Coordinates of C-alpha atoms in Angstrom, one line a residue:
Chain H
M218 CA 93.7 59.6 126.9
T219 CA 91.1 57.1 125.9
S220 CA 92.1 54.1 123.8
F221 CA 90.3 55.7 120.9
Q222 CA 92.5 58.8 121.2
R223 CA 95.6 56.7 121.5
W224 CA 94.6 55.1 118.3
A225 CA 94.2 58.5 116.7
F226 CA 97.6 59.6 117.9
C227 CA 99.2 56.4 116.6
L228 CA 97.7 57.1 113.1
T229 CA 99.6 60.4 112.9
V230 CA 102.9 58.8 113.7
P231 CA 103.9 57.4 110.3
A232 CA 103.5 60.8 108.6
A233 CA 105.4 62.4 111.5
L234 CA 108.3 60.0 111.3
L235 CA 108.6 60.2 107.5
T236 CA 108.6 64.0 107.4
L237 CA 110.8 64.5 110.4
C238 CA 113.5 62.0 109.4
L239 CA 113.4 62.5 105.6
Y240 CA 112.3 66.2 105.2
V241 CA 113.0 68.2 108.3
L242 CA 116.3 66.6 109.2
P243 CA 117.9 66.9 105.8
I244 CA 117.0 70.5 105.7
L245 CA 118.4 71.1 109.2
Q246 CA 121.5 69.5 108.0
V247 CA 121.7 72.0 105.1
L248 CA 121.6 74.8 107.7
A249 CA 124.3 73.1 109.8
L250 CA 126.6 72.5 106.9
S251 CA 126.5 76.2 106.0
F252 CA 128.4 76.8 109.3
T253 CA 130.8 73.8 109.2
E254 CA 131.8 73.3 105.5
P255 CA 134.7 73.5 104.7
T256 CA 135.7 75.0 108.1
F257 CA 133.8 75.9 111.2
G258 CA 132.5 79.4 111.4
I259 CA 130.5 82.0 109.5
G260 CA 133.0 82.2 106.7
N261 CA 130.5 81.2 104.1
Y262 CA 128.2 84.0 105.0
V263 CA 131.0 86.5 104.9
A264 CA 131.8 85.2 101.5
L265 CA 128.2 85.6 100.4
F266 CA 128.3 89.3 101.0
Q267 CA 131.8 89.8 99.5
N268 CA 131.6 87.7 96.4
A269 CA 130.7 89.9 93.4
A270 CA 129.3 87.0 91.4
I271 CA 126.9 86.0 94.2
G272 CA 125.9 89.7 94.5
R273 CA 125.0 89.7 90.8
V274 CA 123.0 86.5 91.1
V275 CA 121.0 87.9 94.0
R276 CA 120.3 91.2 92.2
T277 CA 119.1 89.3 89.1
T278 CA 116.9 87.1 91.3
V279 CA 115.4 90.0 93.1
F280 CA 114.8 92.0 89.9
V281 CA 113.3 89.1 87.9
S282 CA 111.1 88.0 90.9
A283 CA 109.9 91.6 91.4
V284 CA 109.0 92.2 87.8
T285 CA 107.4 88.7 87.5
T286 CA 105.3 89.3 90.6
A287 CA 104.1 92.7 89.5
L288 CA 103.2 91.6 86.0
T289 CA 101.6 88.4 87.2
I290 CA 99.4 90.1 89.8
V291 CA 98.2 92.9 87.5
M292 CA 97.5 90.5 84.6
S293 CA 95.9 87.8 86.9
Y294 CA 93.7 90.4 88.6
A295 CA 92.4 91.5 85.2
V296 CA 91.5 87.9 84.4
A297 CA 90.0 87.1 87.8
F298 CA 87.9 90.2 87.7
A299 CA 86.6 89.3 84.3
L300 CA 85.9 85.7 85.5
V301 CA 83.7 86.9 88.3
H302 CA 81.6 88.9 85.8
M303 CA 81.3 86.2 83.1
P304 CA 78.1 84.3 82.4
P305 CA 78.6 80.6 83.5
A306 CA 79.1 79.2 80.0
Q307 CA 81.9 81.7 79.1
R308 CA 83.4 81.2 82.6
R309 CA 83.7 77.5 82.0
V310 CA 85.7 78.1 78.8
A311 CA 87.9 80.7 80.5
L312 CA 88.6 78.5 83.5
F313 CA 89.5 75.6 81.1
M314 CA 92.0 78.0 79.5
V315 CA 93.5 78.6 82.9
M316 CA 93.5 75.0 84.0
V317 CA 95.2 73.5 81.0
P318 CA 98.5 75.4 81.5
F319 CA 98.1 74.9 85.3
W320 CA 98.1 71.1 85.0
I321 CA 100.6 70.7 82.2
S322 CA 104.2 70.0 83.1
V323 CA 106.5 73.0 83.8
L324 CA 109.0 71.5 81.4
V325 CA 106.5 71.3 78.5
R326 CA 105.6 75.0 79.1
A327 CA 109.3 76.1 79.1
F328 CA 109.8 74.0 76.0
A329 CA 106.8 75.6 74.3
W330 CA 108.2 79.1 75.0
I331 CA 111.6 78.1 73.5
T332 CA 109.9 77.0 70.2
I333 CA 108.0 80.3 70.2
L334 CA 110.8 82.7 71.2
R335 CA 113.9 81.2 69.7
R336 CA 115.8 83.2 67.0
N337 CA 114.2 81.2 64.3
G338 CA 111.2 80.3 66.3
V339 CA 107.5 80.8 65.6
L340 CA 107.2 84.4 66.7
N341 CA 110.4 85.6 65.0
S342 CA 109.5 83.8 61.7
A343 CA 106.1 85.5 61.8
L344 CA 107.6 88.9 62.5
V345 CA 110.4 88.7 59.9
G346 CA 108.0 87.0 57.4
S347 CA 105.5 89.8 57.7
G348 CA 108.2 92.5 57.4
A349 CA 107.4 93.9 60.9
V350 CA 111.1 93.6 61.8
G351 CA 114.2 93.3 59.6
E352 CA 116.3 91.1 62.0
P353 CA 115.0 88.4 64.3
L354 CA 114.6 89.7 67.8
E355 CA 116.5 88.3 70.8
L356 CA 113.5 87.1 72.8
V357 CA 114.9 84.2 74.8
Y358 CA 118.1 83.2 76.8
N359 CA 117.8 86.7 78.4
Q360 CA 115.8 88.3 81.2
F361 CA 112.9 89.0 78.8
G362 CA 112.5 85.3 78.0
V363 CA 112.8 84.2 81.6
I364 CA 110.2 86.8 82.8
V365 CA 107.8 85.8 80.0
G366 CA 108.1 82.1 81.0
M367 CA 107.8 82.8 84.7
V368 CA 104.8 85.0 84.4
H369 CA 103.2 82.3 82.3
Y370 CA 103.9 79.8 84.9
M371 CA 102.7 81.9 87.9
M372 CA 99.5 83.3 86.4
P373 CA 97.2 80.3 86.8
F374 CA 98.1 80.1 90.6
A375 CA 97.5 83.8 91.0
I376 CA 94.2 83.7 89.0
M377 CA 92.8 80.9 91.1
L378 CA 93.8 82.6 94.4
L379 CA 92.4 86.0 93.2
Y380 CA 89.2 84.4 91.7
A381 CA 88.4 82.7 95.0
N382 CA 88.9 85.9 96.8
L383 CA 86.8 88.0 94.4
S384 CA 84.0 85.5 94.4
E385 CA 83.6 86.0 98.1
I386 CA 83.0 89.8 97.8
D387 CA 79.4 90.6 98.5
H388 CA 77.7 91.8 95.3
R389 CA 75.3 93.9 97.2
I390 CA 78.1 96.3 98.0
I391 CA 78.8 96.8 94.3
Q392 CA 75.0 97.3 93.7
A393 CA 74.9 99.8 96.5
A394 CA 77.8 101.8 94.9
R395 CA 76.1 101.7 91.6
S396 CA 72.7 102.8 92.9
L397 CA 74.5 105.7 94.5
G398 CA 75.7 106.8 91.1
A399 CA 79.3 105.6 91.1
R400 CA 80.8 105.1 87.7
P401 CA 82.3 101.7 86.8
V402 CA 85.9 103.0 87.0
T403 CA 85.2 104.5 90.4
I404 CA 83.6 101.3 91.6
F405 CA 86.6 99.3 90.4
F406 CA 89.3 101.4 92.1
R407 CA 87.3 102.4 95.2
V408 CA 85.3 99.3 96.0
W409 CA 86.7 96.2 94.2
V410 CA 90.4 96.9 94.7
P411 CA 90.3 97.8 98.4
L412 CA 88.0 94.8 99.1
S413 CA 90.4 92.4 97.3
M414 CA 93.5 93.6 99.2
P415 CA 93.8 90.4 101.3
G416 CA 93.7 88.2 98.2
L417 CA 96.2 90.5 96.4
A418 CA 98.6 90.3 99.3
I419 CA 98.5 86.5 99.6
A420 CA 98.8 86.0 95.9
S421 CA 101.8 88.4 95.7
L422 CA 103.5 86.6 98.6
F423 CA 103.1 83.2 97.0
I424 CA 104.4 84.4 93.7
V425 CA 107.4 86.1 95.3
I426 CA 108.2 83.0 97.2
F427 CA 107.8 80.7 94.2
S428 CA 109.9 83.1 92.0
L429 CA 112.8 83.4 94.5
G430 CA 113.5 79.7 94.6
F431 CA 112.4 78.8 91.0
L432 CA 114.9 76.6 89.2
V433 CA 113.3 75.0 86.1
T434 CA 112.0 77.9 84.0
P435 CA 114.8 80.3 84.6
A436 CA 117.4 77.6 83.9
I437 CA 115.8 76.6 80.6
L438 CA 114.8 80.0 79.3
G439 CA 117.9 81.7 80.7
A440 CA 120.3 79.0 79.5
G441 CA 122.9 80.0 82.0
R442 CA 122.9 83.6 80.9
V443 CA 120.3 84.7 83.5
L444 CA 121.6 83.1 86.6
M445 CA 119.2 83.0 89.5
V446 CA 119.7 81.8 93.1
A447 CA 118.3 78.3 92.6
E448 CA 120.4 77.6 89.5
Y449 CA 123.5 79.0 91.2
I450 CA 123.0 76.6 94.1
S451 CA 122.5 73.8 91.7
V452 CA 125.8 74.6 89.9
Q453 CA 127.7 74.7 93.2
I454 CA 126.3 71.3 94.2
S455 CA 126.7 69.5 90.9
S456 CA 129.8 71.0 89.2
T457 CA 132.0 73.0 91.5
L458 CA 131.1 71.0 94.7
R459 CA 131.3 74.1 96.9
W460 CA 128.9 72.8 99.6
G461 CA 129.6 75.7 101.9
V462 CA 128.5 78.4 99.5
A463 CA 125.5 76.3 98.3
T464 CA 124.2 75.6 101.8
A465 CA 124.8 79.2 103.0
L466 CA 122.8 80.5 100.1
S467 CA 120.1 77.9 100.7
T468 CA 119.9 79.0 104.3
M469 CA 119.5 82.6 103.3
L470 CA 116.8 81.7 100.8
L471 CA 115.0 79.7 103.6
L472 CA 115.3 82.7 105.9
V473 CA 113.8 85.1 103.4
V474 CA 111.0 82.7 102.6
G475 CA 110.4 82.1 106.4
A476 CA 110.2 85.9 107.0
L477 CA 107.7 86.3 104.1
I478 CA 105.6 83.4 105.5
A479 CA 105.7 84.9 109.0
L480 CA 104.4 88.1 107.4
A481 CA 101.6 86.2 105.6
M482 CA 100.6 84.3 108.7
R483 CA 99.4 87.5 110.2
S484 CA 96.5 87.2 107.8
P485 CA 93.7 85.2 109.5
A486 CA 92.6 83.7 106.2
L487 CA 96.0 82.1 105.5
R488 CA 96.4 80.9 109.0
A489 CA 93.0 79.2 108.8
A490 CA 94.1 77.5 105.6
F491 CA 97.2 76.2 107.2
E492 CA 95.9 75.1 110.5
G493 CA 92.4 74.2 109.5
G494 CA 91.2 70.8 108.6
R495 CA 88.4 71.0 111.0
K496 CA 85.9 73.9 110.4
Chain M
M62 CA 82.8 110.8 73.6
T63 CA 79.1 110.2 74.3
P64 CA 78.2 108.6 77.6
R65 CA 77.0 105.6 75.6
T66 CA 80.4 104.9 73.9
R67 CA 82.1 105.5 77.2
R68 CA 79.9 102.9 78.9
L69 CA 80.6 100.5 76.1
L70 CA 84.4 101.1 76.4
E71 CA 84.3 100.6 80.2
R72 CA 82.6 97.3 79.7
A73 CA 84.1 95.9 76.6
L74 CA 87.7 96.9 77.1
P75 CA 88.3 94.9 80.3
K76 CA 86.6 91.9 78.8
L77 CA 88.7 92.1 75.7
L78 CA 91.9 92.4 77.8
A79 CA 90.9 89.4 79.9
W80 CA 90.4 87.2 76.8
L81 CA 93.7 88.4 75.4
L82 CA 95.4 87.4 78.6
L83 CA 93.6 84.0 78.6
A84 CA 94.9 83.5 75.1
F85 CA 98.5 84.3 76.4
L86 CA 98.0 81.5 78.9
F87 CA 96.4 78.9 76.6
V88 CA 97.7 79.4 73.0
P89 CA 101.5 79.1 73.6
V90 CA 101.0 75.6 75.1
L91 CA 99.3 74.5 71.8
V92 CA 102.4 75.4 69.7
V93 CA 103.9 72.0 70.5
I94 CA 101.3 70.3 68.4
P95 CA 102.3 71.7 64.9
V96 CA 106.0 71.4 65.9
A97 CA 105.4 67.7 66.7
L98 CA 104.0 67.2 63.2
T99 CA 107.0 68.8 61.3
D100 CA 108.5 66.9 58.4
R101 CA 112.0 68.1 59.3
D102 CA 114.3 66.6 62.0
Y103 CA 114.9 69.9 63.7
L104 CA 112.5 72.1 65.6
S105 CA 110.3 73.9 63.0
L106 CA 106.8 74.2 61.8
P107 CA 105.8 71.7 59.1
N108 CA 107.3 72.7 55.8
N109 CA 106.0 70.6 52.9
G110 CA 103.6 68.3 54.7
I111 CA 103.0 66.8 58.1
S112 CA 104.7 63.7 59.4
F113 CA 104.1 61.4 62.3
D114 CA 107.7 60.2 62.4
H115 CA 108.4 62.0 65.7
F116 CA 105.5 60.2 67.4
A117 CA 106.9 56.9 66.0
A118 CA 110.3 57.8 67.5
L119 CA 108.6 57.8 71.0
A120 CA 107.7 54.2 70.7
N121 CA 111.3 53.2 69.8
W122 CA 112.7 51.6 72.9
R123 CA 116.3 52.7 72.3
A124 CA 115.3 56.4 72.0
G125 CA 114.7 56.1 75.7
W126 CA 111.2 57.7 75.9
M127 CA 109.3 54.5 76.7
P128 CA 111.7 53.4 79.4
S129 CA 111.5 56.8 81.1
I130 CA 107.7 56.8 80.8
L131 CA 107.6 53.3 82.5
T132 CA 110.0 54.5 85.2
S133 CA 107.9 57.5 85.9
L134 CA 104.7 55.4 86.0
G135 CA 106.2 52.9 88.4
I136 CA 107.6 55.5 90.8
A137 CA 104.4 57.6 90.6
V138 CA 102.1 54.6 91.4
A139 CA 104.3 53.5 94.3
S140 CA 104.7 56.9 95.8
S141 CA 101.0 57.7 95.3
I142 CA 100.0 54.5 97.2
V143 CA 102.4 55.2 100.1
A144 CA 101.7 58.9 100.3
T145 CA 97.9 58.3 100.2
G146 CA 98.1 55.7 103.0
V147 CA 100.2 57.8 105.2
S148 CA 98.2 60.9 104.6
A149 CA 94.8 59.2 105.1
A150 CA 96.1 57.8 108.4
F151 CA 97.4 61.2 109.5
A152 CA 94.2 63.1 108.4
M153 CA 91.9 60.7 110.3
G154 CA 94.2 60.7 113.4
A155 CA 94.3 64.5 113.4
W156 CA 90.6 64.7 112.9
V157 CA 90.0 62.8 116.1
Y158 CA 93.0 63.8 118.2
V159 CA 92.6 67.5 118.4
G160 CA 95.4 69.4 120.0
R161 CA 98.8 71.0 119.6
W162 CA 100.6 68.0 118.1
P163 CA 98.4 67.5 115.0
T164 CA 98.4 71.3 114.4
I165 CA 102.2 71.6 114.4
L166 CA 102.6 68.4 112.5
R167 CA 100.2 69.6 109.9
I168 CA 102.2 72.7 109.3
V169 CA 105.4 70.6 108.9
L170 CA 103.6 68.2 106.5
L171 CA 102.3 71.1 104.4
S172 CA 105.6 73.0 104.3
P173 CA 107.0 71.4 101.1
L174 CA 104.2 73.3 99.3
I175 CA 106.1 76.5 100.2
V176 CA 109.7 75.7 101.0
P177 CA 111.6 76.0 97.7
P178 CA 112.4 72.5 96.4
I179 CA 116.0 73.5 95.7
I180 CA 116.6 73.6 99.4
Y181 CA 115.2 70.1 99.9
A182 CA 117.2 68.9 96.9
V183 CA 120.5 70.1 98.5
G184 CA 119.5 68.3 101.7
M185 CA 118.6 65.0 100.0
V186 CA 121.7 64.8 97.9
R187 CA 123.7 64.9 101.1
L188 CA 121.6 62.4 103.0
W189 CA 121.2 59.9 100.0
S190 CA 124.9 60.0 99.2
K191 CA 125.6 59.0 102.8
L192 CA 123.0 56.2 102.8
G193 CA 123.9 55.0 99.3
L194 CA 120.4 55.8 97.9
L195 CA 121.4 58.2 95.2
D196 CA 120.1 57.2 91.8
T197 CA 118.0 54.3 93.2
W198 CA 114.3 53.5 92.9
L199 CA 113.8 53.6 96.6
G200 CA 115.6 57.0 96.9
V201 CA 113.4 58.7 94.3
T202 CA 110.2 57.1 95.6
I203 CA 110.7 58.3 99.1
V204 CA 111.4 61.8 98.0
H205 CA 108.3 61.8 95.9
V206 CA 106.2 60.4 98.8
I207 CA 107.3 63.4 101.0
L208 CA 106.5 65.9 98.2
A209 CA 103.1 64.3 97.5
I210 CA 101.9 64.2 101.1
P211 CA 100.9 67.9 101.3
L212 CA 98.3 67.7 98.5
A213 CA 97.0 64.3 99.7
V214 CA 96.6 65.6 103.2
L215 CA 94.7 68.7 101.9
A216 CA 92.4 66.6 99.7
I217 CA 91.6 64.0 102.4
G218 CA 91.3 66.7 105.1
A219 CA 88.7 68.5 102.9
S220 CA 86.7 65.3 102.8
L221 CA 86.9 64.9 106.5
S222 CA 85.8 68.4 107.3
N223 CA 82.4 67.4 105.7
L224 CA 82.1 64.4 107.9
D225 CA 79.5 64.6 110.7
P226 CA 81.3 63.9 114.1
R227 CA 78.0 62.5 115.5
L228 CA 78.5 59.5 113.2
V229 CA 81.6 58.6 115.2
Q230 CA 79.9 59.4 118.5
A231 CA 77.1 57.1 117.6
A232 CA 79.5 54.3 116.7
R233 CA 81.4 54.8 120.0
S234 CA 78.3 54.8 122.1
L235 CA 77.2 51.6 120.5
G236 CA 80.5 50.1 121.7
A237 CA 82.5 49.9 118.4
R238 CA 86.2 49.3 118.9
P239 CA 88.7 52.0 117.6
A240 CA 89.8 49.9 114.7
T241 CA 86.2 49.4 113.7
I242 CA 85.5 53.1 113.9
F243 CA 88.5 54.1 111.8
G244 CA 88.2 51.3 109.3
R245 CA 84.5 50.9 108.9
V246 CA 83.0 54.3 109.9
I247 CA 85.4 57.0 109.0
L248 CA 87.3 55.5 106.1
P249 CA 84.3 54.6 103.9
N250 CA 83.1 58.2 104.3
I251 CA 86.3 59.8 103.0
V252 CA 86.7 57.6 99.9
P253 CA 86.2 60.5 97.4
G254 CA 88.8 62.7 99.1
T255 CA 91.2 59.7 99.3
V256 CA 90.8 59.0 95.6
A257 CA 91.4 62.7 94.8
G258 CA 94.4 62.6 97.1
A259 CA 95.9 59.6 95.4
I260 CA 95.4 61.2 92.0
L261 CA 97.1 64.4 93.1
A262 CA 99.9 62.5 94.7
F263 CA 100.4 60.6 91.4
I264 CA 100.5 63.8 89.4
V265 CA 103.0 65.4 91.9
S266 CA 105.4 62.4 91.5
W267 CA 104.8 62.2 87.7
D268 CA 105.7 65.9 87.2
E269 CA 108.5 66.2 89.9
I270 CA 111.8 67.5 88.4
T271 CA 113.8 69.7 90.7
V272 CA 114.7 67.2 93.5
T273 CA 114.8 64.3 91.1
L274 CA 117.4 66.1 89.0
F275 CA 119.8 66.2 91.9
I276 CA 119.3 62.6 93.3
T277 CA 119.4 60.7 90.0
S278 CA 122.0 60.4 87.3
R279 CA 122.1 57.6 84.7
G280 CA 120.3 54.8 86.6
I281 CA 116.9 56.3 87.1
V282 CA 115.6 58.4 84.3
T283 CA 112.1 59.7 84.9
L284 CA 110.2 61.3 82.1
P285 CA 110.7 64.8 83.4
R286 CA 114.4 64.1 83.7
K287 CA 114.5 62.8 80.1
I288 CA 112.7 65.9 78.9
W289 CA 115.1 68.1 80.9
T290 CA 118.2 66.6 79.3
S291 CA 116.7 66.6 75.9
I292 CA 116.0 70.3 76.1
A293 CA 119.5 71.0 77.3
D294 CA 121.3 68.7 74.8
A295 CA 119.6 69.2 71.5
V296 CA 116.3 70.5 70.4
D297 CA 114.7 67.3 69.0
P298 CA 111.1 67.3 67.6
A299 CA 110.5 64.1 69.5
L300 CA 110.3 66.5 72.5
A301 CA 107.4 68.2 70.8
A302 CA 105.8 64.9 70.2
I303 CA 106.0 63.8 73.9
A304 CA 104.8 67.3 74.9
T305 CA 101.8 66.9 72.6
V306 CA 100.9 63.5 74.1
M307 CA 101.2 65.0 77.6
L308 CA 99.0 68.0 76.5
A309 CA 96.4 65.6 75.1
V310 CA 96.3 63.5 78.2
T311 CA 95.9 66.7 80.4
I312 CA 93.1 68.1 78.3
V313 CA 91.2 64.7 78.3
G314 CA 91.7 64.5 82.0
L315 CA 90.4 68.0 82.6
I316 CA 87.4 67.5 80.4
L317 CA 86.6 64.2 82.2
R318 CA 86.9 65.8 85.6
M319 CA 84.7 68.7 84.6
T320 CA 81.9 66.4 83.2
V321 CA 82.1 64.0 86.1
W322 CA 82.0 66.9 88.5
E323 CA 78.9 68.3 86.8
R324 CA 77.2 64.9 86.8
I325 CA 77.8 64.5 90.6
A326 CA 76.5 68.1 91.2
Q327 CA 73.4 67.3 89.2
R328 CA 72.7 64.1 91.0
R329 CA 73.0 65.9 94.4
S330 CA 70.5 68.6 93.4

């Protein structure tokens, strides 16, 4: 190793020490605690599978995450597809409408949905006022409200991932399809969609992973009535102090996320994004 | 249906749908503005006129909004400086020292982008309670540094991938010492990425809520934490006022970025 390379190596050390000691180790400790708290063994994991309340929380989480991902992907694809076809001036306005919610705090967005969806919120006032419905609708503090908030949170991520993917598709392929007489609907389903499969897969994986561990929006828009895994863990840590259950559930979440990532890493594009840095 | 109307439908409908979806993204966020101007002291649209009282309440020290803003600013500045320094050092080192170590380390550094923050939160409560760092400035700042590193590394790394390695070779062949090469050849060339990294790190810390929620209680109240408790406790229009301020800052920031970006692109071409 030359002295220049030794210097380079030393420059990577502070980041390594920080993350190893204050990120990796605390997480490893979570994993360890799941086997030792309160007693040594796999009791916590047995409890996870036997406890009806946890079963309900897991089912809710899987259901809400699945619906959120499906809705987010379909809606984001529609927006990304339109973005690719917009003239530059329109696209700038559209991208602005995507970026503002992307950069605004998740809390502000959850709060905005509360003011809209509450029993006497903006939407219900409008609906009752116009006579469209007799009674205010229950739009929030239930699964509907949580899913609306989560889809709204996830869409900007998905739109940007899908837009980047769609922009890379060679337009000459589309022109070729058109010149061979394919109709727009055919071109969409038989050319665009198959070519954007890698983007769709990566965007879906990210949304699933974000959804499964999401605390803030489900907690605020569900108000304890739609209990998902992250909020359940948070209750175990802060009120009931059941560290064993909390850490075992965290471990399971980490395993599921890890498995999903391993799946995603089979895609060369994502691997390049993670390991890259030098083209 | 004539072919012409069908063609029109095939073109116009997807476009209309896309703009409706864009409205779904954008319009709900704007609702905080009229609510902030309500003349009532509960969450509602303005009834008999608009009032700026809820904005005035933000300035009232005892309402707690100003202290939490200052707390968040302080922690965000500190963690952004540390995260940027550490990330710039790592990015430069990994750029020169190619091998297995930087590749693995890079994956570890970027992992907070994907690992659910709730898992990290559980780990840090345990560690900080052992070390007596729960509810302290240092405790929150360190956590924010860790969470800000990934975006800073990505931003600085992007800057480095545009740097010509021949520049470094030239400096080396002219006999420059390592410190000179890193400090006076590489670093000046990645200033834009480093600034972007610092801004991203600042925003990560400024917005962070999940882990902060677990490792703070009464001592350190960041702005997101204050918003979180306000949403849970009571629905106070001051919340809409602070949301409006944050929205305004975000929009101004985005417009600034867009115009600056275009000006740079113009100058280059």
